[in-house]
CSV table of C-alpha atoms in Angstrom, one decimal:
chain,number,residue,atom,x,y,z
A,284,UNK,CA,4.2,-3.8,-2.1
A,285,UNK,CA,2.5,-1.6,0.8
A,286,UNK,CA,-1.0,0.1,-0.1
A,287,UNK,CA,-2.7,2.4,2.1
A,288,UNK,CA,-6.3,3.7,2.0
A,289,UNK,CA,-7.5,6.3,4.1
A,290,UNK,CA,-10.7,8.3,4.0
A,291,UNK,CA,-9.4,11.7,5.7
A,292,UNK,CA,-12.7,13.8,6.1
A,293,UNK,CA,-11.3,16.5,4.6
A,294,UNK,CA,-7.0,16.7,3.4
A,295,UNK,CA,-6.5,20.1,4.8
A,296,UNK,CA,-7.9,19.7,8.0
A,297,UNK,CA,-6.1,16.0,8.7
A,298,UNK,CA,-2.5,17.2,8.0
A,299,UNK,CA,-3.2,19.2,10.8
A,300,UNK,CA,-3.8,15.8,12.3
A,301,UNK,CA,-0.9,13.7,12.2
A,302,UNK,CA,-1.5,12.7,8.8
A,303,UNK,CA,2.3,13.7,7.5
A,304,UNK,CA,3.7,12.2,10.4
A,305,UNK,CA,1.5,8.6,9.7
A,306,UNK,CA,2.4,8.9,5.8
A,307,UNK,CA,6.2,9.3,6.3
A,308,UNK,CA,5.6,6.3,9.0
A,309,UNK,CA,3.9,3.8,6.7
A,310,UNK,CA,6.2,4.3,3.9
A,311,UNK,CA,3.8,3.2,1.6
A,312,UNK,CA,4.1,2.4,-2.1
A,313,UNK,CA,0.5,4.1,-3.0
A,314,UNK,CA,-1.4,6.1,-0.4
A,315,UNK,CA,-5.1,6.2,-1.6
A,316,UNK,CA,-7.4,9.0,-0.1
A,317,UNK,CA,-10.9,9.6,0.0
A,318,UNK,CA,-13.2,12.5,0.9
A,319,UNK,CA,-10.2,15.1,0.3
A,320,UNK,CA,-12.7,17.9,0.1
A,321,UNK,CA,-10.4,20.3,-2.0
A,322,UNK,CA,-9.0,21.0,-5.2
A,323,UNK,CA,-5.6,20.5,-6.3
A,324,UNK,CA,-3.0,23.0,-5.0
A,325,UNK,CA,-5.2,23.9,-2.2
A,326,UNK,CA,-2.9,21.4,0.4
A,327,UNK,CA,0.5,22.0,1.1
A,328,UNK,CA,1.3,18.4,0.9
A,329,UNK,CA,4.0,17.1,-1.8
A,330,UNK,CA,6.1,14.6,-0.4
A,331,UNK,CA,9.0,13.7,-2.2
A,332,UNK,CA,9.8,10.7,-4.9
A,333,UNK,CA,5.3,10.6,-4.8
A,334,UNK,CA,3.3,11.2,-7.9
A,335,UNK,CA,-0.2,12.5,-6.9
A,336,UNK,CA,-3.2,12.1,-8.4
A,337,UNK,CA,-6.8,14.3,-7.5
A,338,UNK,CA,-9.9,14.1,-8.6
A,339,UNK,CA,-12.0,17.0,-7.2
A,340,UNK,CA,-15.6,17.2,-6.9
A,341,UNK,CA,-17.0,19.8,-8.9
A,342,UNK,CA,-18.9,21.1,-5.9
A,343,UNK,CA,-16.0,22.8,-3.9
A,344,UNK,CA,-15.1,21.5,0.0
A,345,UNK,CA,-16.7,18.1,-0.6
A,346,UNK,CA,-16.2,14.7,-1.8
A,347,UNK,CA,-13.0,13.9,-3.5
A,348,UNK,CA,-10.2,11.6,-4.3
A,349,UNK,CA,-6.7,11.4,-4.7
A,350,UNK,CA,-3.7,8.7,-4.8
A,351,UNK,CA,-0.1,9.7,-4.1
A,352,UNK,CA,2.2,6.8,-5.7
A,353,UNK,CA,6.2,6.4,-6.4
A,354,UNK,CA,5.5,3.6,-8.7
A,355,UNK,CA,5.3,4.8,-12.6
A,356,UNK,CA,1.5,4.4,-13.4
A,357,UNK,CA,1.3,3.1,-17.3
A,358,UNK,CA,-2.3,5.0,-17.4
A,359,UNK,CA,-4.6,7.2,-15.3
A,360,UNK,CA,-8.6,7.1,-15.3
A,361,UNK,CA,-10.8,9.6,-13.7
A,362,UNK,CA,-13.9,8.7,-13.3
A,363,UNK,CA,-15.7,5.7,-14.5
A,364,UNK,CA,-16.8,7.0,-18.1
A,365,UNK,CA,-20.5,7.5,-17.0
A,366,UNK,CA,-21.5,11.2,-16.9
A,367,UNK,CA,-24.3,11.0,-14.4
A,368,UNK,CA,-21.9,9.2,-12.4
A,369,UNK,CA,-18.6,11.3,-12.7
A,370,UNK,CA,-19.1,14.7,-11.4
A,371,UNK,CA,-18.3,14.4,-8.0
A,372,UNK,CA,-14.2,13.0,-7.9
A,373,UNK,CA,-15.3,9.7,-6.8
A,374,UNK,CA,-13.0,7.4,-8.4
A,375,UNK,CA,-9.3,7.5,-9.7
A,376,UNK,CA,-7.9,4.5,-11.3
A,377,UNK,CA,-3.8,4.1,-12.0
A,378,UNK,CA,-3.0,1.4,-14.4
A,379,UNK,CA,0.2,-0.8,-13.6
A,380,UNK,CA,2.3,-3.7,-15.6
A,381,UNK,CA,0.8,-5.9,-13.5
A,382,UNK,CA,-3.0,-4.6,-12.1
A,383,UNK,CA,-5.3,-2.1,-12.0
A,384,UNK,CA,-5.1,0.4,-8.7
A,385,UNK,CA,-8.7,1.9,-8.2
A,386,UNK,CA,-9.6,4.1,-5.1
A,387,UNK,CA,-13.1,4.7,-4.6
A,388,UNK,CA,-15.4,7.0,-2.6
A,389,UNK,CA,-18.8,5.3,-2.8
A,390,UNK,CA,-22.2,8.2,-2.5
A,391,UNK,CA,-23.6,7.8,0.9
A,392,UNK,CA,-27.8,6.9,0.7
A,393,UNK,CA,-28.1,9.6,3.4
A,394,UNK,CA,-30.3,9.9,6.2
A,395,UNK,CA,-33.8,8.8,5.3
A,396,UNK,CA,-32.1,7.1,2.4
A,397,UNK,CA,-33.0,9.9,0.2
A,398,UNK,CA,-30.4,8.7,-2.0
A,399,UNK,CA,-30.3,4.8,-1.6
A,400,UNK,CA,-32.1,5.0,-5.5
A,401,UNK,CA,-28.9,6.9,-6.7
A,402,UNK,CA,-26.7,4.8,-4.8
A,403,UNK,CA,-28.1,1.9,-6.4
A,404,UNK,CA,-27.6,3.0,-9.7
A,405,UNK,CA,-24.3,4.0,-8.9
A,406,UNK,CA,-23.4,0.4,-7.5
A,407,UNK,CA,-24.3,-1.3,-10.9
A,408,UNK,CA,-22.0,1.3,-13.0
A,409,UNK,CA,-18.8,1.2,-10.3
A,410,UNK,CA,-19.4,-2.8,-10.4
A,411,UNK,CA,-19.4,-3.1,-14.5
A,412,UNK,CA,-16.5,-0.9,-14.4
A,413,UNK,CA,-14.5,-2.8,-12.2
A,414,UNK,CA,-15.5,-6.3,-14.0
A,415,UNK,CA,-14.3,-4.5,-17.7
A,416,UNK,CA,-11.5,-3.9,-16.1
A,417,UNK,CA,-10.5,-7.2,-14.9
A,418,UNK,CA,-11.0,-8.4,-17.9
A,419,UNK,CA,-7.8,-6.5,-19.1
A,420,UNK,CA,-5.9,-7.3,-16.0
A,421,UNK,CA,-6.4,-8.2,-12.1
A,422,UNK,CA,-7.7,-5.2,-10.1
A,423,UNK,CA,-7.1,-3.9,-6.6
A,424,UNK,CA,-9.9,-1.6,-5.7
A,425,UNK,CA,-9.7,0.5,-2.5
A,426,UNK,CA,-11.5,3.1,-0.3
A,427,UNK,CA,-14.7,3.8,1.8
A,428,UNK,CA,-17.2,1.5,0.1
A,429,UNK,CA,-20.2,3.0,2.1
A,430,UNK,CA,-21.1,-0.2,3.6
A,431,UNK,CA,-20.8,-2.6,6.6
A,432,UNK,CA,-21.2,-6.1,4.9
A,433,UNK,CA,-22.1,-8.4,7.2
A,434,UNK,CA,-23.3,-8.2,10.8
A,435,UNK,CA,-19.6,-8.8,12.6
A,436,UNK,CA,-19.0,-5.7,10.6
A,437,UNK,CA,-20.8,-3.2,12.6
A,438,UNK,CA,-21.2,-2.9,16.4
A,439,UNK,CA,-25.1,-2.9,16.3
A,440,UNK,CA,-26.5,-4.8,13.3
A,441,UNK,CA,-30.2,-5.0,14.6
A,442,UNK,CA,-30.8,-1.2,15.1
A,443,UNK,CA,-29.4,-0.2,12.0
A,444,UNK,CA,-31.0,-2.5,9.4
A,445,UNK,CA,-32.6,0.4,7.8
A,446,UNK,CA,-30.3,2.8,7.6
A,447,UNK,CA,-27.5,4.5,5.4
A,448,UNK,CA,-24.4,2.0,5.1
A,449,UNK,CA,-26.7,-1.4,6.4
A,450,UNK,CA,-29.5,-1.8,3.9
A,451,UNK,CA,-30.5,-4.9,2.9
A,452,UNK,CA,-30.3,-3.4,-0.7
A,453,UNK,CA,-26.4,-2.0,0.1
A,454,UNK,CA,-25.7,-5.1,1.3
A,455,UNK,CA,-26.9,-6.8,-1.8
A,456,UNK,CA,-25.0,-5.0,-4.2
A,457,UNK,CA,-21.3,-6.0,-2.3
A,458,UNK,CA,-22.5,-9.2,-2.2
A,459,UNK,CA,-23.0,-9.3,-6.0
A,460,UNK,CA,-19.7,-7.3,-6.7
A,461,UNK,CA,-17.7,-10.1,-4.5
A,462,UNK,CA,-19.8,-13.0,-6.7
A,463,UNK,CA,-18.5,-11.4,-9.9
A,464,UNK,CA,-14.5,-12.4,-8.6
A,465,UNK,CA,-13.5,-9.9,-5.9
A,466,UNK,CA,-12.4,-10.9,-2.3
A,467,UNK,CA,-12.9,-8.7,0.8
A,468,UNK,CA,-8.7,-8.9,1.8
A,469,UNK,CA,-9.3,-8.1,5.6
A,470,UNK,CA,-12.2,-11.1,5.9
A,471,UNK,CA,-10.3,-13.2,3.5
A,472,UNK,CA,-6.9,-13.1,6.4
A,473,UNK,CA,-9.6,-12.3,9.3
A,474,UNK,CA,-12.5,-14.4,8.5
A,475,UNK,CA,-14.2,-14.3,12.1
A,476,UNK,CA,-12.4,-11.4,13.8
A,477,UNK,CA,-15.0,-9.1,15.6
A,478,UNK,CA,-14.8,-5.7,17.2
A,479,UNK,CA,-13.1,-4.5,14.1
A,480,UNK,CA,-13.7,-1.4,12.6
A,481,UNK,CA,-12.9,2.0,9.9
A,482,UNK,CA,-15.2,4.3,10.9
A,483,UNK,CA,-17.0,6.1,14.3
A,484,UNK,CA,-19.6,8.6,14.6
A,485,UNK,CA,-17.9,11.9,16.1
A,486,UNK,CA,-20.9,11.8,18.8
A,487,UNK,CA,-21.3,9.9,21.9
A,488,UNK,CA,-18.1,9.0,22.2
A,489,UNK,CA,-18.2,6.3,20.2
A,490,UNK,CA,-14.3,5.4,19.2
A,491,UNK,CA,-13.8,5.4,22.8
A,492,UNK,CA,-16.3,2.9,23.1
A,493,UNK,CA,-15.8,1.4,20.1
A,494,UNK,CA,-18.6,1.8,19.0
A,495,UNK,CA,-18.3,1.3,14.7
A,496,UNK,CA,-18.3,0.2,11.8
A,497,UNK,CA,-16.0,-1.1,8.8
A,498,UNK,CA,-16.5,0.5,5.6
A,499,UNK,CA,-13.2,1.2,4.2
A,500,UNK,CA,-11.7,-1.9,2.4
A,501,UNK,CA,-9.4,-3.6,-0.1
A,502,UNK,CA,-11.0,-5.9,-2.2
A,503,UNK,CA,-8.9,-7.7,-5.3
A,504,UNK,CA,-9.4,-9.7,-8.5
A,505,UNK,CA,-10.0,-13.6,-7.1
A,506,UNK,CA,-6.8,-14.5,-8.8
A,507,UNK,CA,-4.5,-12.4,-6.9
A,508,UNK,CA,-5.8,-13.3,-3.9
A,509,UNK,CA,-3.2,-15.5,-3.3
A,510,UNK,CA,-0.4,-12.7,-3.1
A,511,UNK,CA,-2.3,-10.7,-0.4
A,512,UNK,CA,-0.2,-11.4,3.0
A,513,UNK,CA,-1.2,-8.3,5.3
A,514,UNK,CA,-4.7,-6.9,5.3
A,515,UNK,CA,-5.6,-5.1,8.6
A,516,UNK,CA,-7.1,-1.8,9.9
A,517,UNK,CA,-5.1,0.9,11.4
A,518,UNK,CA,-7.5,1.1,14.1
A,519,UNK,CA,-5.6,3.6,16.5
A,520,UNK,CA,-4.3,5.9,14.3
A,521,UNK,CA,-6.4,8.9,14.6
A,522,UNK,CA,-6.6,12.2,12.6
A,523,UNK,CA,-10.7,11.7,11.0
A,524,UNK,CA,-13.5,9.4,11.7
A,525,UNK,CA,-12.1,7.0,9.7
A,526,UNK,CA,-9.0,4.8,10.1
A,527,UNK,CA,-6.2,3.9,7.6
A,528,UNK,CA,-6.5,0.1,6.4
A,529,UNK,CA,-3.4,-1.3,4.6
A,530,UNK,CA,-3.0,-4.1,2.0
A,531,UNK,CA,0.8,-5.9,1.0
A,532,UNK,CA,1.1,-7.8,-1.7
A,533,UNK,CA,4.0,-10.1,-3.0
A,534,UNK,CA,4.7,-10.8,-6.4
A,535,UNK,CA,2.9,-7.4,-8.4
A,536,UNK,CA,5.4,-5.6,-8.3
């Protein structure tokens, strides 16, 4: 089973990017997207024998979510049943025989972390949601998670300790989701790999340089961690600031 998550900076504007080609490509069994910036209909993107699934922001042209899939979802969740949390299409969840699929766009703490308070409510909801979940059955959860974990995980740790996507307190709250019985799939295959990153600021040329960080991820219920056999970062396909990263699994299907 072949899972892709991509954060696309806006739908419209990266199907005008090579996205088609790059989903026709990857022949993926669910493509998860974040930050589609639209509502549905507002793409001309249906590809065939794929269900899709949006959840739009309220607030047009930003935010957003959406999963196209050709495997028959048992259930579908938008949201995660917390109303100051669920206005802004931040979270689709597909329910499976065999696992939970959840894609996630996590809220940025923006510059001068004028929303790191927000955030860290946020965190505590998405994380109780994903652990009731699990409870049910094991839970694949996807997207751009807002935050460089560690320091291999960013190209310049020490100057960015205080801000968005670095905080201690960020930091902090993956740590605790992992505790609770997720696994980071790229460090889990990758453990020590450096120089590997999702996302690049447009300015200063810094995907060039390489200059990044990695946000986007695949984390999974502990016990399915065994069935993860690829885990890696698209890092040269282009098309937004972010990359695509991919997860396969045996034996869920």
């Amino acid at each position: 089973m072949r899972l892709i998550s991509w954060n696309v900076n806006g739908l419209r504007a990266c199907l005008t990017k090579g996205f088609g080609d790059y989903f026709d490509r990857i022949n993926a069994d669910a493509f998860c997207l974040q930050e589609t910036k639209m509502q549905p209909g507002q793409a001309d993107f249906s590809p065939e024998g794929y269900e899709q699934y949006f959840n739009s922001a309220e607030k047009k042209g930003y935010s957003g979510t959406a999963i196209y899939t050709r495997m028959q979802p048992v259930s579908v969740r938008y949201g995660i049943g917390v109303e100051e949390h669920d206005h802004e299409g931040r979270v689709i969840t597909l329910e499976f025989e065999k696992f939970y699929l959840v894609t996630v766009y996590t809220p940025n703490s923006q510059r001068e972390l004028t929303r790191l308070s927000y955030r860290m409510a946020w965190e505590d909801a998405f994380a109780d949601y994903l652990c009731e979940l699990d409870r049910e059955k094991p839970v694949v959860v996807c997207g751009d998670m807002n935050v460089a974990r560690e320091a291999i995980d960013l190209k310049n740790p020490k100057s960015n300790e205080r801000n968005a996507g670095y905080t201690i307190e960020e930091r902090d709250k993956m740590k605790a989701l992992l505790s609770r019985g997720f696994v980071d799939t790229f460090r889990l295959l990758h453990p020590d790999e450096k120089d590997r990153y999702s996302w690049w600021s447009y300015m200063m040329k810094s995907r060039e340089r390489n200059i990044g960080w990695r946000i986007d991820y695949f984390l999974v219920s502990q016990r399915i961690a065994p069935n993860v056999k690829i885990a890696d970062i698209h890092d040269q396909v282009l098309g937004s600031d972010h990359c695509p990263v991919i997860l396969e699994l045996e034996g869920m299907e």
